[in-house]
Every structure is written in C-alpha cells, then in structure tokens.
mmCIF file of C-alpha atoms and ligand atoms in Angstrom:
data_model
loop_
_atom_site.group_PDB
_atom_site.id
_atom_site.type_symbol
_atom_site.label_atom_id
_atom_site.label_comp_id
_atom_site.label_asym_id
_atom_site.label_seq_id
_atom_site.Cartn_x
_atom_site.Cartn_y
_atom_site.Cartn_z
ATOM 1 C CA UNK A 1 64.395 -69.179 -10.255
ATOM 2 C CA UNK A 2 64.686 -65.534 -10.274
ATOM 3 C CA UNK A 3 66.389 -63.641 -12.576
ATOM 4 C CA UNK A 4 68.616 -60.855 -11.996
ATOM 5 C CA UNK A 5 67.976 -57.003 -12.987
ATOM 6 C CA UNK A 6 70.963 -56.687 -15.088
ATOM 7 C CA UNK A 7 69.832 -59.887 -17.153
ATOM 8 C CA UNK A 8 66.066 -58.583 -17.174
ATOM 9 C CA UNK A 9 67.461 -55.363 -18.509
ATOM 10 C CA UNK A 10 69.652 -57.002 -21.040
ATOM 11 C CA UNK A 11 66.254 -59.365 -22.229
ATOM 12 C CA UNK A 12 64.469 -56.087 -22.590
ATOM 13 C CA UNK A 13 66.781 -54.030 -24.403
ATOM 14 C CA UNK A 14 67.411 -56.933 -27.196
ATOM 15 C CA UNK A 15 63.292 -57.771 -27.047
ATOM 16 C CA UNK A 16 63.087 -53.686 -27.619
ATOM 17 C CA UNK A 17 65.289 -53.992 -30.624
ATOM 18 C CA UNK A 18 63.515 -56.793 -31.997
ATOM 19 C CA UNK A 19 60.658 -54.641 -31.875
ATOM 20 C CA UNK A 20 61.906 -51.799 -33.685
ATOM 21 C CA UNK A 21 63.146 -53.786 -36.528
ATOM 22 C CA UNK A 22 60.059 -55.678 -37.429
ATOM 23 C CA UNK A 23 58.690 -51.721 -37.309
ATOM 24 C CA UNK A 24 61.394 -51.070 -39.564
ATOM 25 C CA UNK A 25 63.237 -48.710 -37.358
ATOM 26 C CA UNK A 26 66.598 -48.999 -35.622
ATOM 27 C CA UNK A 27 66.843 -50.200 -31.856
ATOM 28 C CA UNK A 28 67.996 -46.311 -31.357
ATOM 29 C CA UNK A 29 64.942 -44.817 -32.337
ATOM 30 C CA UNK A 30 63.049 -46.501 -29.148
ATOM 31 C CA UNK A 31 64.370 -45.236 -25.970
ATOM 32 C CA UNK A 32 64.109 -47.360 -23.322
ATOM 33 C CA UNK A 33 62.853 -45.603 -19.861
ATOM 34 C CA UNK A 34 63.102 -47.621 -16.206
ATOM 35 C CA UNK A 35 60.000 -47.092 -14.296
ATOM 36 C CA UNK A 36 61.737 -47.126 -10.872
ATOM 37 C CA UNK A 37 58.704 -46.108 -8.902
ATOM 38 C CA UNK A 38 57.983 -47.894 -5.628
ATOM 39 C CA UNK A 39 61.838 -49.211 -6.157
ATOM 40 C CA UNK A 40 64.368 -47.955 -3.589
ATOM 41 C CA UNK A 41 67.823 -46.462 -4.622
ATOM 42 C CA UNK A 42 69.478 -49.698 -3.574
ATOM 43 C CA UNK A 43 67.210 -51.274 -6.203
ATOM 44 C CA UNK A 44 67.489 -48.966 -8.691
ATOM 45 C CA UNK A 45 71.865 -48.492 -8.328
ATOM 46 C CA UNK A 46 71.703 -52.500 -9.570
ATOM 47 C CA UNK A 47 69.871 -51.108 -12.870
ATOM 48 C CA UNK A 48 71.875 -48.142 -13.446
ATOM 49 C CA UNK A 49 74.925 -50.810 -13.141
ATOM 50 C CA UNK A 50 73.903 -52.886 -15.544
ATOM 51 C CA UNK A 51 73.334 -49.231 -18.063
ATOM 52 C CA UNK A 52 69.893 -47.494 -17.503
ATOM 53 C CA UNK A 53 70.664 -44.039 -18.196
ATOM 54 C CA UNK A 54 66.681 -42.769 -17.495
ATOM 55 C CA UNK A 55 64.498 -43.297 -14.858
ATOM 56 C CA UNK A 56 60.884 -42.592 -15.033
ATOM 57 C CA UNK A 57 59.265 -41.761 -11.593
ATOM 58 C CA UNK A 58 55.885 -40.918 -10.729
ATOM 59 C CA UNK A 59 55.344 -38.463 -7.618
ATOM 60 C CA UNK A 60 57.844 -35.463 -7.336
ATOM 61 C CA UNK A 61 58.761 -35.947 -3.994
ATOM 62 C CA UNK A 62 60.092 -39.792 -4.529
ATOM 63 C CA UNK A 63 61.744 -38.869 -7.714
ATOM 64 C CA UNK A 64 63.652 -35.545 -5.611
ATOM 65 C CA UNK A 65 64.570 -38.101 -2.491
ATOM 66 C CA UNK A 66 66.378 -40.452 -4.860
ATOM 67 C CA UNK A 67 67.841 -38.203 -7.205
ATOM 68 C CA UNK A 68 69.808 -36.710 -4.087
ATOM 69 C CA UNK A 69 70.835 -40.001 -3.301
ATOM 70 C CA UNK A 70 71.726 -41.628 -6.866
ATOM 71 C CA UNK A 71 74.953 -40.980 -9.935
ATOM 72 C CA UNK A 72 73.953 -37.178 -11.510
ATOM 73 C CA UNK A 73 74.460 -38.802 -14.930
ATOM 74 C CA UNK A 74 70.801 -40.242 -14.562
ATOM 75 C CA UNK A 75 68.230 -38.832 -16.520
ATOM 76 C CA UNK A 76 64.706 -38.169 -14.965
ATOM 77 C CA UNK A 77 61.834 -38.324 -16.500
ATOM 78 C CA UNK A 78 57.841 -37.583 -14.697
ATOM 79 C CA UNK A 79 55.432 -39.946 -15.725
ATOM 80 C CA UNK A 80 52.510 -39.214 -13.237
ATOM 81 C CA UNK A 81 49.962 -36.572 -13.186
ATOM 82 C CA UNK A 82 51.919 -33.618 -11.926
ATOM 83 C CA UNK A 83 49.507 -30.999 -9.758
ATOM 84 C CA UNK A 84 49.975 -27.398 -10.560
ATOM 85 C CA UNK A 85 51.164 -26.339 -6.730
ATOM 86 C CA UNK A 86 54.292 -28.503 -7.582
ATOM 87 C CA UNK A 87 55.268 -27.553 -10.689
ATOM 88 C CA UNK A 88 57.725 -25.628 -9.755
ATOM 89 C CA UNK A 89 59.820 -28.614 -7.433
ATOM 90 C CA UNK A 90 59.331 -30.811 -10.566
ATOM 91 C CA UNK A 91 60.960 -28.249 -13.375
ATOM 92 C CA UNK A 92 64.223 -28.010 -11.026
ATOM 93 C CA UNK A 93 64.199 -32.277 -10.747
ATOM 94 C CA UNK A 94 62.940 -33.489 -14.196
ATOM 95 C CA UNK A 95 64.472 -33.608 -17.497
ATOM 96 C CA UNK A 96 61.431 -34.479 -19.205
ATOM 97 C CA UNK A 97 57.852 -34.509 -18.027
ATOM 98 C CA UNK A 98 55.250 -36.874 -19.921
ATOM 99 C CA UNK A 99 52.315 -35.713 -18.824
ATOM 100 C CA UNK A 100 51.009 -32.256 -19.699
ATOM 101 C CA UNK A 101 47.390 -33.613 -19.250
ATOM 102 C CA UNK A 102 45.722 -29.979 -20.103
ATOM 103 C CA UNK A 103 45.765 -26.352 -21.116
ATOM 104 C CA UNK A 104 45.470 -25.203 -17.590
ATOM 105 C CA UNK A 105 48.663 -27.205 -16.504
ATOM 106 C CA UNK A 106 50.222 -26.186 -19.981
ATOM 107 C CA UNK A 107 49.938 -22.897 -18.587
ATOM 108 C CA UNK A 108 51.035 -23.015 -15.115
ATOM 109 C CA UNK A 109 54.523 -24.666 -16.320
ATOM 110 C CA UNK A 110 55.025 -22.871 -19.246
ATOM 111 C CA UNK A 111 54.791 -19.573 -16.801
ATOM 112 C CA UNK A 112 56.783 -20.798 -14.155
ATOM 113 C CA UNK A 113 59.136 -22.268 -16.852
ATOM 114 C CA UNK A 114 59.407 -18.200 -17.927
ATOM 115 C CA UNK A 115 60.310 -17.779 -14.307
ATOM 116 C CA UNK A 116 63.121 -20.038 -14.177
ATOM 117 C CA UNK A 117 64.276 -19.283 -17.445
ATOM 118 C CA UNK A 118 63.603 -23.128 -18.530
ATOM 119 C CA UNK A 119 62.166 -24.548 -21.634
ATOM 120 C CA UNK A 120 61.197 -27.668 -20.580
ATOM 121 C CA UNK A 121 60.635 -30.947 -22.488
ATOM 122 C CA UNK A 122 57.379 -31.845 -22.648
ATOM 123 C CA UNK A 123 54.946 -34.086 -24.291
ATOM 124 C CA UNK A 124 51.007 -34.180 -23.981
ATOM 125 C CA UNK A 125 49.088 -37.162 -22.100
ATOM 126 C CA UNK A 126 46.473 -38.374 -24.217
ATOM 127 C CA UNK A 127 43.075 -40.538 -22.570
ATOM 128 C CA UNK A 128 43.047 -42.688 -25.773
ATOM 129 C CA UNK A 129 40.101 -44.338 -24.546
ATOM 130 C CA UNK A 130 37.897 -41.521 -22.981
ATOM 131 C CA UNK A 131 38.196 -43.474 -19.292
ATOM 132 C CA UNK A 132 36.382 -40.412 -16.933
ATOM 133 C CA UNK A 133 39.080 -41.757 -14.652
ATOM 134 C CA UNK A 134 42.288 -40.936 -16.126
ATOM 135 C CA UNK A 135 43.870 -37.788 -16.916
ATOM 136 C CA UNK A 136 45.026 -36.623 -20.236
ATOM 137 C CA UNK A 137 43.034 -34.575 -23.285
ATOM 138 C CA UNK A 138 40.992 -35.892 -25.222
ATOM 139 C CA UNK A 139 41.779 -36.269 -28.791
ATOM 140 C CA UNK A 140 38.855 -33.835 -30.091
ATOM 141 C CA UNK A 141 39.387 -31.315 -26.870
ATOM 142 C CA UNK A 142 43.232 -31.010 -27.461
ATOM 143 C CA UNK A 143 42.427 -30.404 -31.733
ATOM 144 C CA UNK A 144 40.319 -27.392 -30.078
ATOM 145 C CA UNK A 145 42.442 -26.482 -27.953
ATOM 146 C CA UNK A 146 46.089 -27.032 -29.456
ATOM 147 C CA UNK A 147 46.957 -23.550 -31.290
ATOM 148 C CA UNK A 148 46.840 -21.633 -27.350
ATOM 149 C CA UNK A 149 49.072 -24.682 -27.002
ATOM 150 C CA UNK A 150 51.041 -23.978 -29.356
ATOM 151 C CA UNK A 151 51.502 -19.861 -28.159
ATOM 152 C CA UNK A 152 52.793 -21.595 -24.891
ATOM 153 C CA UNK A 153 56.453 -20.579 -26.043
ATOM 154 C CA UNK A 154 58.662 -21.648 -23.335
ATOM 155 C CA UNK A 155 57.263 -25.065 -23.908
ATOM 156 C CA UNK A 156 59.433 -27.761 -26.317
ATOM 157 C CA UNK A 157 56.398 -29.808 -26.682
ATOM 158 C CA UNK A 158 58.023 -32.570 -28.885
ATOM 159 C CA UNK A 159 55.290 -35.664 -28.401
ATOM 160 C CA UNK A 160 52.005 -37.667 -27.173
ATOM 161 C CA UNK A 161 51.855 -39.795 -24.346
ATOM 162 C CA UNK A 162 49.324 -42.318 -23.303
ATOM 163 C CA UNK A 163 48.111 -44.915 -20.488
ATOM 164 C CA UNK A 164 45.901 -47.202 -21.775
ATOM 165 C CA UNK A 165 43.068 -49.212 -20.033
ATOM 166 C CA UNK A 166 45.077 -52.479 -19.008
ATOM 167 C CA UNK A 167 44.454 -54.734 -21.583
ATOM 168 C CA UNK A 168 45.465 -59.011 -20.383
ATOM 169 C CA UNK A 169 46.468 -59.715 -24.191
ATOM 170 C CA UNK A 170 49.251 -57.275 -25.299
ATOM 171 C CA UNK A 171 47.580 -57.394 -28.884
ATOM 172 C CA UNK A 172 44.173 -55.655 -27.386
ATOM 173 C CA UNK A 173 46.300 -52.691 -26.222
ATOM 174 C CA UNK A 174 47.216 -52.173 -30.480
ATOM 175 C CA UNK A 175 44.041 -50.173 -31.396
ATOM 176 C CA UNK A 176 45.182 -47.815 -28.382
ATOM 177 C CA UNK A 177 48.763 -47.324 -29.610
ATOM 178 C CA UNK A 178 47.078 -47.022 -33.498
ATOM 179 C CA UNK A 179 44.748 -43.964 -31.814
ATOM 180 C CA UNK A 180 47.849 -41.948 -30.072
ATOM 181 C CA UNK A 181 49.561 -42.510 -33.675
ATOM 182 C CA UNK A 182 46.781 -41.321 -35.688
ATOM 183 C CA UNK A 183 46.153 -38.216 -33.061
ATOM 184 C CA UNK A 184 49.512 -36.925 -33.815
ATOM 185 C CA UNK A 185 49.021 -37.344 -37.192
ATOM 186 C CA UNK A 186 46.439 -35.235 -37.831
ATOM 187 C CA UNK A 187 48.240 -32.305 -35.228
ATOM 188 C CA UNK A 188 51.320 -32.718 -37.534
ATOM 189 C CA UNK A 189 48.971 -32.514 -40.935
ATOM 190 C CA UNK A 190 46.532 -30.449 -40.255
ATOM 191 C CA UNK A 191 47.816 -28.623 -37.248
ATOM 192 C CA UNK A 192 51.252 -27.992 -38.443
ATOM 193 C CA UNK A 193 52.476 -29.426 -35.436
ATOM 194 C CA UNK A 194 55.599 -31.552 -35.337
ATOM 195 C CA UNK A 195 55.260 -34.320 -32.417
ATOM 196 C CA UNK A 196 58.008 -36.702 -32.993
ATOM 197 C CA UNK A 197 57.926 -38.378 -30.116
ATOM 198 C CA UNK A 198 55.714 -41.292 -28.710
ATOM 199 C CA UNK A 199 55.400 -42.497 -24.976
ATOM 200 C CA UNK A 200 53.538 -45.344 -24.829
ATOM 201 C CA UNK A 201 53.654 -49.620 -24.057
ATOM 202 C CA UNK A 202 54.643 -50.955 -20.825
ATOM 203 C CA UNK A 203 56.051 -54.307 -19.099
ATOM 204 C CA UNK A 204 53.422 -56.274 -20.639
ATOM 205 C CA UNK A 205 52.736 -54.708 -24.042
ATOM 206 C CA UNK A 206 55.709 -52.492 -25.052
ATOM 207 C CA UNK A 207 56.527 -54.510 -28.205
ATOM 208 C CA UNK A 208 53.417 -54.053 -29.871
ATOM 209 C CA UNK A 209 53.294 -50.109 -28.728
ATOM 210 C CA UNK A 210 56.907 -50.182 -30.732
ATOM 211 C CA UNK A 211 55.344 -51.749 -33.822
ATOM 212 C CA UNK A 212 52.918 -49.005 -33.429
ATOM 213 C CA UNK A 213 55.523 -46.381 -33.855
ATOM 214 C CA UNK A 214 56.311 -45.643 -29.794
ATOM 215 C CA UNK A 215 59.803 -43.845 -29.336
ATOM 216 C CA UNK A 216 60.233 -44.045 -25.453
ATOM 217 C CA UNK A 217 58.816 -47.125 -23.492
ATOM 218 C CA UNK A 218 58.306 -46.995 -19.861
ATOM 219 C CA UNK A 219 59.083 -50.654 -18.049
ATOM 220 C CA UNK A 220 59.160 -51.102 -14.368
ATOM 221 C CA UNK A 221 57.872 -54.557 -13.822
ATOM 222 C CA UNK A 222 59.628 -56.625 -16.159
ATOM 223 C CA UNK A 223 62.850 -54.688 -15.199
ATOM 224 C CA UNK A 224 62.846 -54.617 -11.381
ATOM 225 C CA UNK A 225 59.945 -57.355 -10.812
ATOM 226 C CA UNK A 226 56.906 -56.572 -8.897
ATOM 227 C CA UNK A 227 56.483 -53.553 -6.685
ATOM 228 C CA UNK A 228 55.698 -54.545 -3.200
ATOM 229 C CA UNK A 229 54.493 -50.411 -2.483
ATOM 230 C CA UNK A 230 52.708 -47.773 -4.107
ATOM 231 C CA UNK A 231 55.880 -45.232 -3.028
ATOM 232 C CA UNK A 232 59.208 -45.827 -1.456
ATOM 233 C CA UNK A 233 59.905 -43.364 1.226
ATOM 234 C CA UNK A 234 63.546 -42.132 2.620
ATOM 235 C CA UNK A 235 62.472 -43.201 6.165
ATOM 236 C CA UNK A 236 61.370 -46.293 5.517
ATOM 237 C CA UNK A 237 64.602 -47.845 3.689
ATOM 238 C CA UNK A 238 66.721 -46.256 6.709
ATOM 239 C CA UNK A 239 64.653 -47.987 9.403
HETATM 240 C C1 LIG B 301 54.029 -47.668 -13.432
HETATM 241 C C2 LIG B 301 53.998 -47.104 -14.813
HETATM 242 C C3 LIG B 301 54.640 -47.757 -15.878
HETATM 243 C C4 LIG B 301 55.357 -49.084 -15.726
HETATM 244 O O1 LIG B 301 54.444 -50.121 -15.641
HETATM 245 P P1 LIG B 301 54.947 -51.656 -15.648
HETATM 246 O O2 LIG B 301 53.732 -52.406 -16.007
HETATM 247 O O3 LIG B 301 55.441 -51.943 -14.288
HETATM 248 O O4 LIG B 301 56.000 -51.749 -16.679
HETATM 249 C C5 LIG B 301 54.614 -47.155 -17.114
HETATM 250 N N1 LIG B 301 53.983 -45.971 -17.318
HETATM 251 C C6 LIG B 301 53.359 -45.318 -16.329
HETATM 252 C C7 LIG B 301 52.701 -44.033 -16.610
HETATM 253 C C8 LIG B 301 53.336 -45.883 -15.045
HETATM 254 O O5 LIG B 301 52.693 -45.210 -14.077
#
C-alpha cells in the first residue's frame, strides 16, 4: 500500500513535533523544509496542497524552472553546493541558501549581494566528519577563518549546516549532529558570533538531528518517496 504525500507530510510534521518536545522545544522552533529535488512540479503542487510552504532544491537551474511554474507564496531554499559563476541566478531565485561551503564563495556572494543590493540569508556548510569528498569548512579552518567572515557585511549569516556521512542506524548520525552543535558553540562563545540556526537530519535521521538541537530539517524521501532521477528537467515532463 502506498501512502499518499499529504498523509506522509502530515506523519512528518507530528513525528517533527514529537521530536522537538522530547528536546524540550516547541514544534515551531523546527522548521520543516521539502527536499523536492528530482520531483517534478506536478509532484511537488500535491505537497504544497497538503501545506509545505518551503522547498529545498539542489541545482539552480531546477529550482528557477519550477519556481516559474509553481504558487509565488513558496519559499526556496538552496541546499547544494552552489558554484561561484552562478551566484548571481541563485541570489534572484533563493530565499535562503544553506551552503556557504568557504571564504572564497563567502566572498563572491557577499559582493554580488552588494551589487544587487541584497542581504541574503545564509548559513555555513560544515564537513562534520572531514570526508575529502564533501564540501563545507572544516570546523578548525572556519575558527581561522571566521572574523573575514564576519567583515562580509551584506551577509545575514544566521546558522551551520551539515551533510553527514550516511549513517544505516539514525542513532550513529548523533555524534555528527552533537559536532555541528558544539561548532557553533564555541563561534557564539568565543567568537562572539550568534548562529541560531541549525540545518541538519534528513528522511532517515531527522528526529535525532532535532534532539540534537536542529532548527530546519530537510526531507525529500519520506515526503515524496523515492526519487527515480538525479534532476527533473522542463523537457522531459512535457514530452
Ligand atoms: C537530497 C537531500 C536531502 C533530502 O534527503 P532525503 O534522504 O531524501 O530526505 C537533504 N539534504 C540535502 C543537502 C540533500 O541533498
């Protein structure tokens, strides 16, 4: 039996609540984003129905196809590794981009941001477990590097974001969510840096990442079900 994406969304949100009370928080102060990736607008429409208010997209181009094509109410938000030559396409599409993965991108969109006259909300990808292939700073690289950060001033760098290795047992992912925690701890103690915000726990092991302390989630699978792609293009879902 398959279940439908309103119901899936409804299991989450109450699941997500769950969550944030055994943290101690309320079920507001975890903000649930749909990882519509891969999904077509069709797909995602039957979501935004049932009262997903944020997508989270990971290539600029797919997000920018089915923005054009979805309610304007929607927020966006860029999960994936955004490259410096589109920086500018994904300021005028996002409302929040996750994944400020060093100083050199810092720059670029906190420049172009100046351009535009934006100030953007961002947060900084951390690799929480030093993988050589992922993006994101290093805890002791960013503590080096965070005060020209921090002169970046058309940046509203609120929080830390993280993909962790995949991990089969939700529980192995905790140590990964405690490491992002304790990172922006010592920013906001010793850095004087205020980083509210957490981005981390997926389909699989989102409740533990909100026991952790995570304030936005990112779900795809366990909202829309597997993805059959790695992208959906325009063309194809009008063939
Ligand atoms: C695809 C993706 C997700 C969603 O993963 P699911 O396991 O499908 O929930 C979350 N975060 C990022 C950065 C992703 O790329």
């Amino acid at each position: 039996m398959t279940t439908s994406i309103s119901d899936n969304l409804h299991a989450i949100r109450e699941r997500v609540a769950q969550a944030a009370l055994r943290s101690g928080r309320s079920a507001h102060a975890v903000t649930l984003i749909a990882v519509s990736k891969a999904h077509s607008p069709e797909t995602i429409l039957e979501a935004v129905d049932a009262g997903a208010e944020i997508l989270g997209e990971n290539r600029v181009q797919e997000a920018k196809a089915k923005k054009a094509l979805l309610p304007t109410r929607l927020q966006w938000h860029l999960i994936g590794h955004l490259q410096s030559n589109k920086v500018r396409q994904a300021l005028g599409i996002f409302d929040r981009i996750h994944t400020v993965d060093s100083l050199e991108l810092a720059r670029d969109i906190n420049r172009i941001a100046g351009e535009l006259g934006l100030f953007p909300k961002v947060m900084l990808e951390i690799n929480v477990a030093a993988e050589s292939t992922k993006h994101g700073f290093r805890p002791e690289q960013l503590y080096r590097e965070i005060e020209q950060i921090a002169e970046l001033d058309r940046l509203a760098i609120d929080g830390l974001m993280a993909i962790p290795p995949f991990c089969p047992k939700p529980e192995e992912s905790r140590k990964y969510f405690v490491a992002l925690r304790e990172c922006r701890e010592r920013l906001q103690s010793e850095y004087r840096f205020p980083l509210p915000e957490l981005s981390m726990g997926m389909s699989h092991d989102f409740e533990v990442a909100i026991e952790e302390g995570a304030t936005f989630v990112r779900v795809g699978t366990a909202l829309f079900g597997e993805r059959k792609g790695k992208a959906w293009k325009p063309e194809a879902s009008e063939a």
